[in-house]
PDB file of C-alpha atoms in Angstrom:
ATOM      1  CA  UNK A   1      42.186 -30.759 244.708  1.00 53.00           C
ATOM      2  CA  UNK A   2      40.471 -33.748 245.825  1.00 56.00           C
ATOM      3  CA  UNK A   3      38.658 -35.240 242.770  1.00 57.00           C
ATOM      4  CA  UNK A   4      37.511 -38.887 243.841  1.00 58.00           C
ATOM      5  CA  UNK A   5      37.730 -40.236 239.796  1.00 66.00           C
ATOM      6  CA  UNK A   6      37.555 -44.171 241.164  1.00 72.00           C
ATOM      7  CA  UNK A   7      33.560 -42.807 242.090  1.00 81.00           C
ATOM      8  CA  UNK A   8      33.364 -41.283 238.204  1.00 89.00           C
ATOM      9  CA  UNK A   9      29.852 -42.843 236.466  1.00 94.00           C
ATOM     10  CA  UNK A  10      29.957 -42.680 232.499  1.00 95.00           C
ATOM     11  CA  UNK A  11      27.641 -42.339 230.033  1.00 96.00           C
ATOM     12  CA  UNK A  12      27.609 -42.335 226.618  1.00 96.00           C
ATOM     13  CA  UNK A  13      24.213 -41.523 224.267  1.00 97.00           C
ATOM     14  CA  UNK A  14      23.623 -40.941 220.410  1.00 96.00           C
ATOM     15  CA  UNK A  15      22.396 -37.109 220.145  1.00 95.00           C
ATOM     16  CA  UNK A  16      18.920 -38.073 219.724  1.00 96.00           C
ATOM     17  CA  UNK A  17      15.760 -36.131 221.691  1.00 94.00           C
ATOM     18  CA  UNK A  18      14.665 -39.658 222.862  1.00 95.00           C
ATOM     19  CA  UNK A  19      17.999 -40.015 224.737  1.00 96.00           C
ATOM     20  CA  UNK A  20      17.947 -37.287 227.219  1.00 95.00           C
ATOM     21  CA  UNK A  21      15.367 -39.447 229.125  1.00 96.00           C
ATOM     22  CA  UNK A  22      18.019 -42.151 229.938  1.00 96.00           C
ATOM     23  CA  UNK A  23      20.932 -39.071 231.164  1.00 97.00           C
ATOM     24  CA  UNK A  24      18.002 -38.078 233.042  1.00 97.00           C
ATOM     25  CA  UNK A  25      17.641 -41.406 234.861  1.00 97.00           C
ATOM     26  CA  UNK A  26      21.497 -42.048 234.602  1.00 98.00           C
ATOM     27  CA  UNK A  27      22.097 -38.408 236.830  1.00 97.00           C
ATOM     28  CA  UNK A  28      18.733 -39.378 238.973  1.00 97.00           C
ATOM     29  CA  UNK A  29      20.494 -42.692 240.299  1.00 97.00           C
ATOM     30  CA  UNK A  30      24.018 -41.759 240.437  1.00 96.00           C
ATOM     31  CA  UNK A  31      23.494 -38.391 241.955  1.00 97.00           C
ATOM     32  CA  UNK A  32      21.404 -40.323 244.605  1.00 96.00           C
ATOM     33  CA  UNK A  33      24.698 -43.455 245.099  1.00 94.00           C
ATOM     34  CA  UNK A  34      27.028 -40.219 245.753  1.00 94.00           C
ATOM     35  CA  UNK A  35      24.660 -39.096 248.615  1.00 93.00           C
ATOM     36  CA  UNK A  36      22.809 -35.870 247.246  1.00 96.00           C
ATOM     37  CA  UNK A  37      19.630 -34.579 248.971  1.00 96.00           C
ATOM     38  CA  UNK A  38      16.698 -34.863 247.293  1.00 96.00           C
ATOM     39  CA  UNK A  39      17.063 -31.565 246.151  1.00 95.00           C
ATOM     40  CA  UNK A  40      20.238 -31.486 245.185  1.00 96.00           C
ATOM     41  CA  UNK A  41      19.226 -34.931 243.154  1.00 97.00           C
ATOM     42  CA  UNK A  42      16.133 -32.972 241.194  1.00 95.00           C
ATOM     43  CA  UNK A  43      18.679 -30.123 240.568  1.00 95.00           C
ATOM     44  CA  UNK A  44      21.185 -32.337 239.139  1.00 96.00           C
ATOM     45  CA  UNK A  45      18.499 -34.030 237.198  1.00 96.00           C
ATOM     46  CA  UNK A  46      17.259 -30.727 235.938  1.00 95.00           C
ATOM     47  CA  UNK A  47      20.906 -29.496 234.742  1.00 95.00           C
ATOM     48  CA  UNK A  48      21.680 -32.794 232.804  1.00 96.00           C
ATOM     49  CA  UNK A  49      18.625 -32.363 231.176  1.00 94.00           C
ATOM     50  CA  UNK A  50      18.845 -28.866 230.210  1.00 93.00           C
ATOM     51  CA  UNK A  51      22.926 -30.197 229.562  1.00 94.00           C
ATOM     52  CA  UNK A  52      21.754 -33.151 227.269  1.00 95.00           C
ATOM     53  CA  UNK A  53      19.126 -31.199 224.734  1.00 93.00           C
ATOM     54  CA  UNK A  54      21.846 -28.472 224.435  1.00 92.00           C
ATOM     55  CA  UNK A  55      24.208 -30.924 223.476  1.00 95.00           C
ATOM     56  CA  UNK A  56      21.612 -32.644 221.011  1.00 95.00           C
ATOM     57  CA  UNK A  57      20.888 -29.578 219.430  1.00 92.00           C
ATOM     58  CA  UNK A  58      24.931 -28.843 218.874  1.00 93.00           C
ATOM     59  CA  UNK A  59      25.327 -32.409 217.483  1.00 95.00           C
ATOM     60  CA  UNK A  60      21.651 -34.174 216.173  1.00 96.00           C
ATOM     61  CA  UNK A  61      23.160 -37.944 216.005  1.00 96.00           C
ATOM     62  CA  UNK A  62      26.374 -37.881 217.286  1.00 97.00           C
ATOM     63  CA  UNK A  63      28.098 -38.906 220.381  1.00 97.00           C
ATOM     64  CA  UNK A  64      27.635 -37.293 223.554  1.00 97.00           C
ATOM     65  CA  UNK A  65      29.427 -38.424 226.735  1.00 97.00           C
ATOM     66  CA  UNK A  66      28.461 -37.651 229.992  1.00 97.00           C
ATOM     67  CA  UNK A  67      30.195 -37.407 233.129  1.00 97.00           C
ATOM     68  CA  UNK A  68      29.239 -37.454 237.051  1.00 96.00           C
ATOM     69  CA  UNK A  69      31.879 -37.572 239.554  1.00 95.00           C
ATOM     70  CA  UNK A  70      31.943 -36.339 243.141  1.00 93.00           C
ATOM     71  CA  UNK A  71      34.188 -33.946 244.058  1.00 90.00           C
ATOM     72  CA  UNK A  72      34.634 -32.629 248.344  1.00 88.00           C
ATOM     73  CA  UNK A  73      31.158 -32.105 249.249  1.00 93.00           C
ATOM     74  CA  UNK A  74      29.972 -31.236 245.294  1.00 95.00           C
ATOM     75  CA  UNK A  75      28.980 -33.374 242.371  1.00 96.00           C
ATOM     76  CA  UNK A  76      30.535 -32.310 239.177  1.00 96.00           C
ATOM     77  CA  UNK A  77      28.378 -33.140 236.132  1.00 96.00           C
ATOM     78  CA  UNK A  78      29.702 -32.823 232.160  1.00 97.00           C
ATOM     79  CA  UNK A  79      28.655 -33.190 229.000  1.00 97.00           C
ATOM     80  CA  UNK A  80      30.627 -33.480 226.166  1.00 97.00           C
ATOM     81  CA  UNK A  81      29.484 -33.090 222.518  1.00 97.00           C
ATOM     82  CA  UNK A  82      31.182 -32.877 219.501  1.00 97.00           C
ATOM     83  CA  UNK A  83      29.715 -29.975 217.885  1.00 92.00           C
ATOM     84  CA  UNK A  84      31.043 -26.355 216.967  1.00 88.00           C
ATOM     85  CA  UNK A  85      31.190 -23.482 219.590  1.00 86.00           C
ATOM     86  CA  UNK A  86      30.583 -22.559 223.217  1.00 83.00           C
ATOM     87  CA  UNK A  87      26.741 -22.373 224.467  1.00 75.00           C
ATOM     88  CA  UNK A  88      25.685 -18.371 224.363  1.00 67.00           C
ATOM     89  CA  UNK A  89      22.816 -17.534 226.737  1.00 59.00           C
ATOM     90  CA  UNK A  90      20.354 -15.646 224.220  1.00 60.00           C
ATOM     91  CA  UNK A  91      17.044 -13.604 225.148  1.00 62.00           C
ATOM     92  CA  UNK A  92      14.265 -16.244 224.974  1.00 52.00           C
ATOM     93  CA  UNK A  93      10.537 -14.473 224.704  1.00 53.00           C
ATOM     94  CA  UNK A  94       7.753 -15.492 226.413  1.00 54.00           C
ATOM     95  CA  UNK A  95       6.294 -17.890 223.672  1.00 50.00           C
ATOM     96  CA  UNK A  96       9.402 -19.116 222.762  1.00 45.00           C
ATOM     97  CA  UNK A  97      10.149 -22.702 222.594  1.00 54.00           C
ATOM     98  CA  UNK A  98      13.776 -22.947 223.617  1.00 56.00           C
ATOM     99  CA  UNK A  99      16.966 -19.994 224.850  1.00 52.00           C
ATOM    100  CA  UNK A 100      16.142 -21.204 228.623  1.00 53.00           C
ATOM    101  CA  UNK A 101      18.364 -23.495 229.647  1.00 66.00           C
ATOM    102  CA  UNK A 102      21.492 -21.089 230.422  1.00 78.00           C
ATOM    103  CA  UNK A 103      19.232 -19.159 232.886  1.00 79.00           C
ATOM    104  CA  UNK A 104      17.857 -23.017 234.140  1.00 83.00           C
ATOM    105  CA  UNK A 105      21.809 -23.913 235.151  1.00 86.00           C
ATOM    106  CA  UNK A 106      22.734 -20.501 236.420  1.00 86.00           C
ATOM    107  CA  UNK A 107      19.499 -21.140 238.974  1.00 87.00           C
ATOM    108  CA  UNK A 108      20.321 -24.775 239.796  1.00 88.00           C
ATOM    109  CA  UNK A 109      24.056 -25.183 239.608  1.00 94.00           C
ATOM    110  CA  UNK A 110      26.644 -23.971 242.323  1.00 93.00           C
ATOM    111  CA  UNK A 111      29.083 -23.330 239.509  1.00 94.00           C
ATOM    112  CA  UNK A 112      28.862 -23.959 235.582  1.00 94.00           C
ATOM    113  CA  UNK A 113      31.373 -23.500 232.805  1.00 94.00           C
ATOM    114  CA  UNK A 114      32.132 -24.667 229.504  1.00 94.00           C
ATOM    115  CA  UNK A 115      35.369 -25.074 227.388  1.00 95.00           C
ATOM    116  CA  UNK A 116      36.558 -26.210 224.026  1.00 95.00           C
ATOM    117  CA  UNK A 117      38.390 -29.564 223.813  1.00 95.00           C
ATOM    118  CA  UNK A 118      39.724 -31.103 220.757  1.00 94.00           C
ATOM    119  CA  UNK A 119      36.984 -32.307 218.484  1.00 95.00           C
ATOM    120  CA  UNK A 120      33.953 -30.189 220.414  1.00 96.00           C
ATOM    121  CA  UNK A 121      33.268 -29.317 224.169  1.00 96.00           C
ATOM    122  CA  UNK A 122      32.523 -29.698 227.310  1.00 96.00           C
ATOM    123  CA  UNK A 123      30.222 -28.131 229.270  1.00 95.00           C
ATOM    124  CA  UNK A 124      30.242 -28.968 233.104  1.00 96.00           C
ATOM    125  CA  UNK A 125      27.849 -27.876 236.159  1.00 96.00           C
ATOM    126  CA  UNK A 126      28.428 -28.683 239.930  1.00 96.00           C
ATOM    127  CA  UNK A 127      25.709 -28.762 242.718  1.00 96.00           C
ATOM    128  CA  UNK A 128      26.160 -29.566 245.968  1.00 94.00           C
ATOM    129  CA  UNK A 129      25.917 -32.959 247.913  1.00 93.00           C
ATOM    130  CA  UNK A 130      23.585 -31.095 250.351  1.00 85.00           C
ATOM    131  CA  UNK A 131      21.150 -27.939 249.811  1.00 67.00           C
TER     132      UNK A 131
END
């Protein structure tokens, strides 16, 4: 496997709603220095985000990390948080406010995942350079 970590971009935000604006802009920019279309830049964007207020939710005020690094011809994105338990994709209905970002990354991401690590988790999501 081919994983070009010298390229790896970090960020690291306190688990407030306010902060997803700067991963946004932090994805936006490096997604765009590793090459991605413009698509694959407002797909990236879109994942992060959905990423980001998943992880605020699982950990209001904590530390999250995130991650961008390219890998082949993809661009693997992850978020680490340090709260309790994987994400779980629930039924949102139509007025609801939240349950949509699962569905959101399936759309946009080539690949998504999530594991436990000591101390929380990571959840990761991969689009491609091109689409």
């Amino acid at each position: 496997m081919n994983i070009e970590m010298d390229n790896a971009v970090r960020l690291t935000i306190k688990g407030r709603p306010e902060m997803a604006r700067n991963a946004r802009a932090f994805a936006r920019a490096n997604l765009s220095r590793l090459g991605c279309s413009p698509s694959a830049i407002d797909d990236g964007e879109l994942i992060i985000s959905e990423l980001v207020t998943n992880a605020i939710k699982a950990a209001p005020g904590q530390e999250i990390k995130i991650s961008i690094f390219p890998l082949r011809k993809y661009v693997v994105m992850c978020v680490y948080d340090p709260g309790d338990g994987l994400p779980r994709q629930r039924q949102a209905g139509s007025h609801d406010e939240s349950g949509r970002g699962i569905p959101i990354v399936k759309q946009c991401a080539r690949r998504y995942g999530a594991f436990e690590v000591v101390g929380g988790k990571i959840v990761w999501a991969m689009v491609g350079r091109q689409t």
